[in-house]
Short mmCIF file of C-alpha atoms and ligand atoms in Angstrom, two decimals:
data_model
loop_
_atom_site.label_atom_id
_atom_site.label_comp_id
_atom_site.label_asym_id
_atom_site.label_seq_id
_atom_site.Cartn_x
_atom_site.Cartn_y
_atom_site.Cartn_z
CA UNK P 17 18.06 -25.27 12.55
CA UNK P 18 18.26 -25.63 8.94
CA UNK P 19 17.98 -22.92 6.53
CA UNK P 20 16.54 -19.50 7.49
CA UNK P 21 15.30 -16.10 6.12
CA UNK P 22 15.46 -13.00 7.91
CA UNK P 23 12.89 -10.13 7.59
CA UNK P 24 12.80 -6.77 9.30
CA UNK P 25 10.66 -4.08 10.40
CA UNK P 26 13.21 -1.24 11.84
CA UNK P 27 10.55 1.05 14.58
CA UNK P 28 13.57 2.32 16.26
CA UNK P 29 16.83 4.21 15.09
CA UNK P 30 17.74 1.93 11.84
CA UNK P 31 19.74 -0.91 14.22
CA UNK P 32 18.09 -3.44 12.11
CA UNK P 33 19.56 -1.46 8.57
CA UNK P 34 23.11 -2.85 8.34
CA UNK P 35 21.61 -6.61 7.87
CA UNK P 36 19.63 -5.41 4.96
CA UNK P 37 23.38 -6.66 2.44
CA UNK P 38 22.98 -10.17 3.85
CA UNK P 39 21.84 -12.64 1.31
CA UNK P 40 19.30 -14.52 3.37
CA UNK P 41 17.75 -11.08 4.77
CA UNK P 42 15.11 -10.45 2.57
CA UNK P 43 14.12 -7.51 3.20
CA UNK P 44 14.33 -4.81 6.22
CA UNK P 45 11.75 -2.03 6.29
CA UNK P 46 11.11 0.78 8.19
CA UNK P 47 8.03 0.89 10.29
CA UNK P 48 6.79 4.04 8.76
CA UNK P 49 6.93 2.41 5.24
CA UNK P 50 3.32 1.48 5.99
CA UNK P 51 2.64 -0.03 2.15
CA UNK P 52 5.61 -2.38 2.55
CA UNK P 53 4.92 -3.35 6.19
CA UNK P 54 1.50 -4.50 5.17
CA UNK P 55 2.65 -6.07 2.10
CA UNK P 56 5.20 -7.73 4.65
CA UNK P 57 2.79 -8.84 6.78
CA UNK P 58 -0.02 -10.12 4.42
CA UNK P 59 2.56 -12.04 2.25
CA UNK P 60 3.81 -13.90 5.25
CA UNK P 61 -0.23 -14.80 6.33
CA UNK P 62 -0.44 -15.83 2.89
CA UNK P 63 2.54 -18.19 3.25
CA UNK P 64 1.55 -19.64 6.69
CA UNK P 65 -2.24 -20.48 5.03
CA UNK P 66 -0.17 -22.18 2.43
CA UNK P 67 2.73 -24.14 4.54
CA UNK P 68 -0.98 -25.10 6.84
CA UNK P 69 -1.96 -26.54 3.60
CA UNK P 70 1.06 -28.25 2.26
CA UNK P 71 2.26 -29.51 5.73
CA UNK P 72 -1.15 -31.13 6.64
CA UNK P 73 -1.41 -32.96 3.26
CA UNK P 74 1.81 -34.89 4.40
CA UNK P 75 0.53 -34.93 7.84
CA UNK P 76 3.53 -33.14 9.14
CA UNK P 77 2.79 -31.29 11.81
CA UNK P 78 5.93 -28.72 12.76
CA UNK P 79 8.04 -27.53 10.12
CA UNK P 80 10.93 -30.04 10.55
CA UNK P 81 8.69 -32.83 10.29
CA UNK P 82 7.55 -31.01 6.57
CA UNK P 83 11.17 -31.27 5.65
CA UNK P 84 11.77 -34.64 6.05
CA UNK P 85 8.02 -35.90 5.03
CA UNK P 86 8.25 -33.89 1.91
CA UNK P 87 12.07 -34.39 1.18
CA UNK P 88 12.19 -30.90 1.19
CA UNK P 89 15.35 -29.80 3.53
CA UNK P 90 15.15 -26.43 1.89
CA UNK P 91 11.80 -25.09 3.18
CA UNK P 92 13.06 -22.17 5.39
CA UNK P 93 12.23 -20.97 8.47
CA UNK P 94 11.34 -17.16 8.34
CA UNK P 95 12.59 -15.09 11.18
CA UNK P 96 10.89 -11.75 11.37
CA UNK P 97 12.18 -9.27 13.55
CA UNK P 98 10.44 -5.85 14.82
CA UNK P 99 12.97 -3.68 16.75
CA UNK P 100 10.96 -1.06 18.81
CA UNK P 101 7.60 -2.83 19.96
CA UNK P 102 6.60 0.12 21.41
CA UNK P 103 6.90 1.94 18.27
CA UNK P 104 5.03 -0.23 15.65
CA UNK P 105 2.80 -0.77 18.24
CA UNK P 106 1.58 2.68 18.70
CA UNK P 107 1.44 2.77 14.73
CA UNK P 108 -0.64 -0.39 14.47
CA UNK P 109 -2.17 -1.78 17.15
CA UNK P 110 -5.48 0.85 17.73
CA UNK P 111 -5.08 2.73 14.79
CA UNK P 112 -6.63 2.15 11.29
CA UNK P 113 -4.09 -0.10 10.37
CA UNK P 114 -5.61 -2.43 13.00
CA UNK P 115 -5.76 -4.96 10.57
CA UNK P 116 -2.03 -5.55 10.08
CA UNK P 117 -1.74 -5.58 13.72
CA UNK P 118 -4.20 -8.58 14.00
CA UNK P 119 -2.09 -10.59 11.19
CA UNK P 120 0.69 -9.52 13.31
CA UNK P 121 -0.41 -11.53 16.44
CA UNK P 122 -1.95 -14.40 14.49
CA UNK P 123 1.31 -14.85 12.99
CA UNK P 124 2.43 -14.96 16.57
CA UNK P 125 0.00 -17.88 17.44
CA UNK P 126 -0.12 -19.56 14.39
CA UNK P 127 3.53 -19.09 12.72
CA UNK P 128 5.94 -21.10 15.14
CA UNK P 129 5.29 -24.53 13.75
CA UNK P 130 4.94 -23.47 10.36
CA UNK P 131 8.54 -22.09 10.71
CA UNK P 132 7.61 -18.30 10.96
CA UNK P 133 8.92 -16.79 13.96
CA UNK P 134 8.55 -13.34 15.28
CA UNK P 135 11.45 -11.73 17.82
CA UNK P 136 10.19 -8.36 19.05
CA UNK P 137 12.11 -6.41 20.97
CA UNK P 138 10.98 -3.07 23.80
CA UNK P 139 12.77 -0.92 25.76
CA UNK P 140 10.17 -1.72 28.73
CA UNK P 141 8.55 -4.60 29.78
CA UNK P 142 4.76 -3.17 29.20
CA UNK P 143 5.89 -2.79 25.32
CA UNK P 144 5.18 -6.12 24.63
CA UNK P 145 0.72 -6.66 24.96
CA UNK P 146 -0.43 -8.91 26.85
CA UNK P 147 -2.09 -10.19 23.61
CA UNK P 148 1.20 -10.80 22.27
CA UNK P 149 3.24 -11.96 25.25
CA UNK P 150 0.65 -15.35 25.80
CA UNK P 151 2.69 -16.68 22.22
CA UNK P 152 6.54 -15.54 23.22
CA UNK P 153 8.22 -18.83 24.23
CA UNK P 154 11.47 -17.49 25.02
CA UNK P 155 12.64 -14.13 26.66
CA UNK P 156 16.57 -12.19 26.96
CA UNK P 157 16.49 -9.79 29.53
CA UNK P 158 18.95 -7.43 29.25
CA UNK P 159 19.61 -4.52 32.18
CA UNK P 160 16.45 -2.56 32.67
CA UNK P 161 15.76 0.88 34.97
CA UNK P 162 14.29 -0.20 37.79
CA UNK P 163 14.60 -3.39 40.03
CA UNK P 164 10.61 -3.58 39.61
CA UNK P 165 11.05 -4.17 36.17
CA UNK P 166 12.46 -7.57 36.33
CA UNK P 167 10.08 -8.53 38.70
CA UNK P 168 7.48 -8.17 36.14
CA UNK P 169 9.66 -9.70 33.98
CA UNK P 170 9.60 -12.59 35.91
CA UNK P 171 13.75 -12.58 36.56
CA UNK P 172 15.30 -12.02 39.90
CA UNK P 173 16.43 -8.70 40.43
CA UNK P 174 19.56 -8.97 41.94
CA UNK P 175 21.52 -10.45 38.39
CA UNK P 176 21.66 -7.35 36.45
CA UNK P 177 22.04 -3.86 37.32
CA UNK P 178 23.33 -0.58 36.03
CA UNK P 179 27.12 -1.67 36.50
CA UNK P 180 26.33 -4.55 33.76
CA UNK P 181 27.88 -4.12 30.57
CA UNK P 182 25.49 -3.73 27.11
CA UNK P 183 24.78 -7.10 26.20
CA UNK P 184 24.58 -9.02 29.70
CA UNK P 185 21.05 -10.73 29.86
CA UNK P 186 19.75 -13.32 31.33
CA UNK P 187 18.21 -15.87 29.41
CA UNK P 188 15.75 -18.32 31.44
CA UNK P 189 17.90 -19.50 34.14
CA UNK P 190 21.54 -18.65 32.76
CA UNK P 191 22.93 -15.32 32.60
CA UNK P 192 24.80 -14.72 28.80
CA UNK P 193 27.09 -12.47 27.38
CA UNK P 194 25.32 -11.83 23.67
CA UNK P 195 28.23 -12.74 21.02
CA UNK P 196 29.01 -9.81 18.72
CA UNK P 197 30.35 -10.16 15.48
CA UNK P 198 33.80 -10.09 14.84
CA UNK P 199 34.37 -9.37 19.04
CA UNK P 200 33.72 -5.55 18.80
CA UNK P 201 30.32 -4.05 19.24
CA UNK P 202 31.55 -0.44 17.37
CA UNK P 203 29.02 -0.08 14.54
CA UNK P 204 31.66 0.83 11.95
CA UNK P 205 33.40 -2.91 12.55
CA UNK P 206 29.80 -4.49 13.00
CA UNK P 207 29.39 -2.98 9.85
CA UNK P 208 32.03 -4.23 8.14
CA UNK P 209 31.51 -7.74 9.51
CA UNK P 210 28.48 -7.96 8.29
CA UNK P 211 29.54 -7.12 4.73
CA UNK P 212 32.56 -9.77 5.36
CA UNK P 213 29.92 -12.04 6.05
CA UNK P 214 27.62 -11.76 3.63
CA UNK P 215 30.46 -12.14 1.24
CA UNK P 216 31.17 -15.64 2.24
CA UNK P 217 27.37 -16.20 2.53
CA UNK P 218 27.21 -15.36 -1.30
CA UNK P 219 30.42 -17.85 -2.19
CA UNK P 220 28.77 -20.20 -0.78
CA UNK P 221 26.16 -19.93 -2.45
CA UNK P 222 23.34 -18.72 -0.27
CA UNK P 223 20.42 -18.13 -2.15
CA UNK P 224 19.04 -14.16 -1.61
CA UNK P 225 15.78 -14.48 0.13
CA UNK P 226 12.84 -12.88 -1.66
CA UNK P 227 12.58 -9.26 -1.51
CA UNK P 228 9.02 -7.61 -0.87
CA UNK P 229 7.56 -5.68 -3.97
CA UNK P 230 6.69 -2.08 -4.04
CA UNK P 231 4.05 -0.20 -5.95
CA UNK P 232 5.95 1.30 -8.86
CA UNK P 233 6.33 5.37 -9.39
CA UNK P 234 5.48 4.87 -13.26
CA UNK P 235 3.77 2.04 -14.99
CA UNK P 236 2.48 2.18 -19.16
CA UNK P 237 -1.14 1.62 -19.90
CA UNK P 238 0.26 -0.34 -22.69
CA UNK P 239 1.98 -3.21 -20.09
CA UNK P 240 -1.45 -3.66 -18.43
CA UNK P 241 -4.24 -6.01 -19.85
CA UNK P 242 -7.23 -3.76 -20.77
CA UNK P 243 -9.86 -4.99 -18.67
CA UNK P 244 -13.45 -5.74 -19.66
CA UNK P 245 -16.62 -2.88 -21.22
CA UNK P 246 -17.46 -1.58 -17.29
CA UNK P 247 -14.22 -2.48 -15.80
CA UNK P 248 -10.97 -0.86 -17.58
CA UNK P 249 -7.60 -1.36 -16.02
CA UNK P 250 -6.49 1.83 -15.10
CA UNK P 251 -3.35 1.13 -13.31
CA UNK P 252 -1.97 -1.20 -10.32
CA UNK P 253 -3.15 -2.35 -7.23
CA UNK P 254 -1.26 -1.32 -4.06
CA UNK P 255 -2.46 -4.22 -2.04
CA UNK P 256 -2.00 -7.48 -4.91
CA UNK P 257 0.43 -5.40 -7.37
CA UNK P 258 -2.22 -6.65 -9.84
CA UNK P 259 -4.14 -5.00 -12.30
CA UNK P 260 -6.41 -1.92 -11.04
CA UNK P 261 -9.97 -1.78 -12.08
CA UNK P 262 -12.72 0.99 -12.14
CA UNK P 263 -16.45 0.82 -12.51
CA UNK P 264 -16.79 3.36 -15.80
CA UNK P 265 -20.35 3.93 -15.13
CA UNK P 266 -22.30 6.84 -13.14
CA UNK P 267 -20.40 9.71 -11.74
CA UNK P 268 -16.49 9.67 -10.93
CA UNK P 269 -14.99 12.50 -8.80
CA UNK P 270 -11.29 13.19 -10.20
CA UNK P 271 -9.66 15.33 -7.64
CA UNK P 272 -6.50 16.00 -6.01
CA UNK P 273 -3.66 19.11 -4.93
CA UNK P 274 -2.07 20.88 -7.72
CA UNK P 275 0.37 18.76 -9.52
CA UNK P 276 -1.45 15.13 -8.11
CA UNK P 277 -1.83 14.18 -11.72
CA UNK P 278 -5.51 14.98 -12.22
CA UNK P 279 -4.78 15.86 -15.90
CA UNK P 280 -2.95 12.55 -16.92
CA UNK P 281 -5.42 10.74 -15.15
CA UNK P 282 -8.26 11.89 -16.60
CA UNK P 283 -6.40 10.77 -19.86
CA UNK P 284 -5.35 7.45 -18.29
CA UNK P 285 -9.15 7.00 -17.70
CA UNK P 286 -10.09 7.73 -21.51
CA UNK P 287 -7.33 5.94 -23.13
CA UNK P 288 -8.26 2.72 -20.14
CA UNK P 289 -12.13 2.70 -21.52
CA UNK P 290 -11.20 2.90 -25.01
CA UNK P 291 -9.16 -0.42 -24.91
CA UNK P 292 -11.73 -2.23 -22.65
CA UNK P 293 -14.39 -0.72 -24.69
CA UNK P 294 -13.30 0.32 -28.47
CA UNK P 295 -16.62 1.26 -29.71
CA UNK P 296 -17.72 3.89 -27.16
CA UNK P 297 -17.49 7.60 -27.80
CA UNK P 298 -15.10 9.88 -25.88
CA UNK P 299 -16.05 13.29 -25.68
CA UNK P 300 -13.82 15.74 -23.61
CA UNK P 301 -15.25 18.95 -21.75
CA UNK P 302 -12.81 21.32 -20.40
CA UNK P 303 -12.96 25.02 -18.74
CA UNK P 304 -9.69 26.06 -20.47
CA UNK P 305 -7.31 25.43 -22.55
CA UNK P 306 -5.35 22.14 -21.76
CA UNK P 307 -2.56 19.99 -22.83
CA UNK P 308 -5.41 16.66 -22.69
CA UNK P 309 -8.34 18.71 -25.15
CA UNK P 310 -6.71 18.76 -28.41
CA UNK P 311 -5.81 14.62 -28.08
CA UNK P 312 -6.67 12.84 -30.95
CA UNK P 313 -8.26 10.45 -28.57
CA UNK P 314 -11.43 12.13 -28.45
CA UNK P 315 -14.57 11.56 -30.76
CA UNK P 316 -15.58 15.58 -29.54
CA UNK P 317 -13.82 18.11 -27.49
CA UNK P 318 -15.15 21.53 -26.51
CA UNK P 319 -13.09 24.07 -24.47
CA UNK P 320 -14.13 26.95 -23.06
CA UNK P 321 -17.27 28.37 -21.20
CA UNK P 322 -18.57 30.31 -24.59
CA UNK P 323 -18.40 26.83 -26.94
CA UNK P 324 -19.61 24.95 -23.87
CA UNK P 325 -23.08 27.19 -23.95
CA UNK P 326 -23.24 26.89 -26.92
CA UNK P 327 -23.36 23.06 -28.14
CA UNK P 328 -24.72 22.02 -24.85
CA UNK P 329 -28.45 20.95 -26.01
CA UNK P 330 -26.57 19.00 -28.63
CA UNK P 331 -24.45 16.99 -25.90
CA UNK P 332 -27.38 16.62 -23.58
CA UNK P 333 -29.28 14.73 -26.62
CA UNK P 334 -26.80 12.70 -27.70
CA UNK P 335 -25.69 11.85 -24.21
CA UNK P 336 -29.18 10.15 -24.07
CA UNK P 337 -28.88 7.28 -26.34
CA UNK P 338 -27.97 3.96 -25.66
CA UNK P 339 -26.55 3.16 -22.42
CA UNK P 340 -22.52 3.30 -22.14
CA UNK P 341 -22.29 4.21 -25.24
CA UNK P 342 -19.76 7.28 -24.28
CA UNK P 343 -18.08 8.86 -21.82
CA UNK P 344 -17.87 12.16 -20.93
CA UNK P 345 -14.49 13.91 -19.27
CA UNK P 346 -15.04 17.33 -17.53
CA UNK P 347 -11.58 18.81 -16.81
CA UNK P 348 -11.46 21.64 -14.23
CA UNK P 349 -15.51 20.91 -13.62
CA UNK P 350 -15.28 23.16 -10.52
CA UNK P 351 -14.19 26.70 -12.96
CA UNK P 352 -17.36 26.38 -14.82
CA UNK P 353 -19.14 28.05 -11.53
CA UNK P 354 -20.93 30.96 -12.20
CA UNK P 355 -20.85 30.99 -15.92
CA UNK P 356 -23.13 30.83 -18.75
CA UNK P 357 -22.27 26.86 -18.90
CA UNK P 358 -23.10 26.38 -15.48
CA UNK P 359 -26.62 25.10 -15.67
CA UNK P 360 -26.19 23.32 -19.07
CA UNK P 361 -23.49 20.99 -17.44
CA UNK P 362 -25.48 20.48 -14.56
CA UNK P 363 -28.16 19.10 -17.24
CA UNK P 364 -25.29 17.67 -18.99
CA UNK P 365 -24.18 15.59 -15.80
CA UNK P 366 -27.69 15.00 -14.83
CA UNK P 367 -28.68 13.79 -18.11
CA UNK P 368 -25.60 11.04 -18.53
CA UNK P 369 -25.98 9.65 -15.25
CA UNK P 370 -29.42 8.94 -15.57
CA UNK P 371 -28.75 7.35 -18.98
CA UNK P 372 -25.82 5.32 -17.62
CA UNK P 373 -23.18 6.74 -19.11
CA UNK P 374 -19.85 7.46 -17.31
CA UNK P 375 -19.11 10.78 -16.35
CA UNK P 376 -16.21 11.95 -15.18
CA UNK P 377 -15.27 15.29 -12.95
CA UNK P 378 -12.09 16.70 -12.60
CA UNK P 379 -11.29 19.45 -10.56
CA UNK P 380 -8.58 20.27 -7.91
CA UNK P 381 -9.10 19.10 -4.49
CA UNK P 382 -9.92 22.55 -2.73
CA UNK P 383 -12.31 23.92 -5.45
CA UNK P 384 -14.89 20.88 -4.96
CA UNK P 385 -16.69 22.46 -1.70
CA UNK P 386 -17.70 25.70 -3.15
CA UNK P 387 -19.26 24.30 -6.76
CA UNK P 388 -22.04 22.65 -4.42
CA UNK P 389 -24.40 22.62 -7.34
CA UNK P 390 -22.02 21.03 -9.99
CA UNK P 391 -20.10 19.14 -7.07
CA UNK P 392 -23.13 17.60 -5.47
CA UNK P 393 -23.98 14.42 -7.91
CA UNK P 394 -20.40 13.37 -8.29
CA UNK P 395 -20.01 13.61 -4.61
CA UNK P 396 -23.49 11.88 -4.16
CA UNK P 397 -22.47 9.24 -6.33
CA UNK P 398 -19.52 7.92 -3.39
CA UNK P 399 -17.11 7.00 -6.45
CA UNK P 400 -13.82 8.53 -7.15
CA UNK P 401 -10.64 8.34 -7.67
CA UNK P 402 -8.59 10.56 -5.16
CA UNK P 403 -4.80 11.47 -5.98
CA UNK P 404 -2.47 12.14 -3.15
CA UNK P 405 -5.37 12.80 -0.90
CA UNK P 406 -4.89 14.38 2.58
CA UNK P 407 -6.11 12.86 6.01
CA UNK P 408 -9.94 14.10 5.42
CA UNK P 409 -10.28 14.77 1.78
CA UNK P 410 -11.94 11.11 1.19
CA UNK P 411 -14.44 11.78 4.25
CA UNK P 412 -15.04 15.64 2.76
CA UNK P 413 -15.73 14.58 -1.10
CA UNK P 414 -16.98 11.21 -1.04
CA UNK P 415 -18.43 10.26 2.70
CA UNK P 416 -15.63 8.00 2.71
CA UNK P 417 -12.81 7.53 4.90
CA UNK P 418 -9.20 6.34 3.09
CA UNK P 419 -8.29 5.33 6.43
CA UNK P 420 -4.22 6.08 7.07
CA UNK P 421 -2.39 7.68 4.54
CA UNK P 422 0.75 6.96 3.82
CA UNK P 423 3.18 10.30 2.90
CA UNK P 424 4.83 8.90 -0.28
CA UNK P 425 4.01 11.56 -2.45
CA UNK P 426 4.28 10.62 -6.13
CA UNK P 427 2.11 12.20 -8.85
CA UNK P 428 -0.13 9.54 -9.89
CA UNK P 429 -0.34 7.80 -6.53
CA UNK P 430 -4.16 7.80 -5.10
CA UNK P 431 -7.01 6.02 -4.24
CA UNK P 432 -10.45 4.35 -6.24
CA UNK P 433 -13.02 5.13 -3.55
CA UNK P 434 -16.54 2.71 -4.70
CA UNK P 435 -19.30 2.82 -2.20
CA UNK P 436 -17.44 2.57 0.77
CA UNK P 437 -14.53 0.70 0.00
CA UNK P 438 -11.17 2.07 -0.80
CA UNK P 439 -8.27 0.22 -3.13
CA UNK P 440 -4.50 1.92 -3.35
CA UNK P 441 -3.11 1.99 -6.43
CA UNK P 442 -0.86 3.83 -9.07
CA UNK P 443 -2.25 5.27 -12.19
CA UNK P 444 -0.05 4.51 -15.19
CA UNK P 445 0.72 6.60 -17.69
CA UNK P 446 -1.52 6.93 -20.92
CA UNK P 447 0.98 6.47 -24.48
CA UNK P 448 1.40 10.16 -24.39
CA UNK P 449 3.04 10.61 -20.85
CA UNK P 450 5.72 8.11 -21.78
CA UNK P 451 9.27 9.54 -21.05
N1 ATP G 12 0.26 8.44 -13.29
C1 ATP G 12 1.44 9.07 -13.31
N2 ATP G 12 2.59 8.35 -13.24
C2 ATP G 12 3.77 9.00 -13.24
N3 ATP G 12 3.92 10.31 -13.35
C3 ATP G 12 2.83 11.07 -13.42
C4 ATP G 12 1.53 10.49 -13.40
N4 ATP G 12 0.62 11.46 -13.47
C5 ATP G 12 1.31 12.62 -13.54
N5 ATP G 12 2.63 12.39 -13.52
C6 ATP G 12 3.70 13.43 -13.57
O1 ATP G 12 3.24 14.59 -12.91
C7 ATP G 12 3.19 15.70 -13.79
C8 ATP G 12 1.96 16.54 -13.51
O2 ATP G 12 0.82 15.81 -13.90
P1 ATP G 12 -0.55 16.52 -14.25
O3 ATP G 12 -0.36 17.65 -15.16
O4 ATP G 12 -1.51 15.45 -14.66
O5 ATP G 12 -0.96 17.05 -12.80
P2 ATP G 12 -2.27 17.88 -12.42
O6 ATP G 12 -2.74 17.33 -11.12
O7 ATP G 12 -3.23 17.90 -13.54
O8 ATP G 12 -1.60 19.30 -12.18
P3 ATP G 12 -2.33 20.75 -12.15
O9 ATP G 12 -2.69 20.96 -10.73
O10 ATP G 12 -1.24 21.65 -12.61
O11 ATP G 12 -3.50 20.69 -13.07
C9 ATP G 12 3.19 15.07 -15.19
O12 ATP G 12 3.82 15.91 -16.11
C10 ATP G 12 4.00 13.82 -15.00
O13 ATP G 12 5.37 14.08 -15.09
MG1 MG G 13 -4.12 19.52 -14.58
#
């Protein structure tokens, strides 16, 4: 049927891995890899809104049609393949990734004459939805449990049975023998057939299908444009890989476990505004000593509970001058609980926010709930930026739920929580952090 690419999502006991060599197999993921499953999934909506496009503007109306109408006997078809229905759906289909799932079955509906087809495969026949089954043209049976089960499968019963070997199915009215490669269903010569094959494949000159893109574990400030005044780029967006914004305005809540990567953040954050914005004032706060306070970076820093109490009436002055015309960073926010600086930050914090300036709190993630009164405006506010967050820590600081998180911890990794929504991303690493 022309040229194809394959693409996999593996739910069941990595079957689907050995393709992952072949040239035209672009990419096979595991169904846990929830980032990449998404990005799967919203790339190949993105292409089917764009074949719809391109397809209906030479009124072609299946894929085939497209290639000949367009000259364009290249345009592949895109075979994506879930092994262990039962699996992803559990994962997706009521869960918060609910979204994915719906992509999933309008790819279903939509994809076939666009040349994106789905082949799902479950170890029962209740695996596949009813939602799902109404687009499935074509069904292999292979030997089930029970008898009852290919009655609901709409096969007669008496075909297969438990004496039928692996591989016997029947496929509408003919009964097949699946072809192996190479003859020998043993994994280790599958395996080796496969990498045979893809050999030739690549003499031949089989172009490698596209891989899917993943969020990288380090990315320079420097690579990334800077972003406008109230917007600096702080780092990259899970969902497009693009440039990630943040509103530096109001009250930001900085938190995260020990090691998250609170500190270079909060440097990240500085460093972001200062490009965007290269006339505004940075003035670092901090409870103790820290690699970040003695940074050239800032315009003022003050360490320390003692000097906080002390120049505090100065900082709540200045803070009240033109709008946005600094920022203030408050490392470990949460330590300055029950000292002498405690109520002059709280005016300190106050004082910004009401003059529109951004203020930022850092403090590790289990220290925020018993600092209510230094806590409460940054949690108030709903913004923040959330490193490796657990399951309830957006719902606990900001009112705000992250939805599912995904378990690839990586210092740096987190979330930008703004009223209500919630964006992925990776922070990249300010000019200091650079190894
Ligand atoms: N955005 C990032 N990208 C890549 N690596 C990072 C990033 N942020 C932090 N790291 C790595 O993680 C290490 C710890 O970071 P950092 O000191 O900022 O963590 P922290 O959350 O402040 O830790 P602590 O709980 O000790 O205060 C850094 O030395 C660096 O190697
Ligand atoms: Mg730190």
């Amino acid at each position: 049927g022309g040229p194809v690419n394959v693409y996999g999502i593996d739910c069941g006991s990595s079957g689907l891995k050995m393709l992952d060599g072949l040239p035209h197999v672009g990419e096979i993921i595991n169904g846990d890899d929830v980032e990449r499953v998404g990005r799967l999934l919203r790339w190949l909506r993105d292409l089917a809104d764009d074949r719809a496009a391109r397809y209906s503007e030479v009124r072609a109306s299946t894929i085939v049609e497209y290639r000949t109408l367009a000259d364009q006997p290249a345009e592949k078809r895109i075979f994506v393949l879930v092994d262990g229905m039962s699996a992803f759906r559990e994962a997706y289909e009521y869960s918060k990734l609910s979204a994915l799932w719906d992509i999933f079955l309008q790819l279903a509906t939509d994809g076939r004459p666009l040349g994106i087809h789905l082949v799902v495969s479950g170890d029962r026949p209740n695996s596949v939805p009813a939602s799902l089954l109404a687009s499935i043209q074509r069904r292999l049976v292979l030997r089930l449990s029970s008898e009852d089960d290919y009655l609901s499968m709409d096969v007669p019963k008496d075909v297969l049975g438990q004496a039928s070997p692996p591989g016997r199915g029947l496929l509408g009215n003919l009964e097949v023998q699946l072809a192996v490669l190479g003859g020998n269903s043993n994994l280790a010569v599958q395996a080796r057939e496969v990498h045979k094959l893809s050999e030739a494949m690549l003499r031949q000159g089989v172009e490698r299908a596209p891989q899917i893109e993943r969020l990288p574990d380090q990315v320079d400030l420097d690579i990334l444009p800077a972003g406008s005044p109230d917007l600096p780029v702080i780092g990259v967006d899970d969902e497009t890989l693009q440039p990630a914004e943040i509103l530096a305005k109001g009250p930001l809540l900085l938190a995260g476990p020990p090691g998250a990567g609170r500190t270079v953040a909060l440097v990240t954050l500085a460093y972001a505004l200062r490009r965007s914005n290269p006339g505004v004032e940075l003035i670092y706060v901090g409870s103790r000593r820290s690699a970040a306070a003695s940074l050239k970076l800032w315009d003022r820093s003050v360490v320390g509970a003692d000097d906080v109490e002390e120049t505090i009436d100065e900082l709540v002055d200045y803070s009240t001058g033109t709008p946005g015309k600094l920022a203030i960073f408050i490392e470990g926010l949460t330590d300055f609980t029950d000292t002498g600086a405690e109520s002059g930050i709280e005016r300190l914090v106050t004082a910004s926010i009401k003059a529109d300036q951004w203020v930022v709190g850092e403090s590790e993630t289990s220290t925020w709930s018993s600092a209510w009164s230094l806590a409460q405006p940054f949690k108030s506010g709903r913004r923040g930026l959330l490193l490796n967050p657990g399951d309830i820590d957006g719902d606990s600081l900001l009112s705000t739920s992250l939805g599912r998180i995904s378990t690839d911890f990586v210092p740096g990794r987190g979330y930008i929580v703004g009223r209500g929504k919630v964006r992925k991303l990776q922070v990249a690493l300010p000019p200091e952090n650079r190894n």
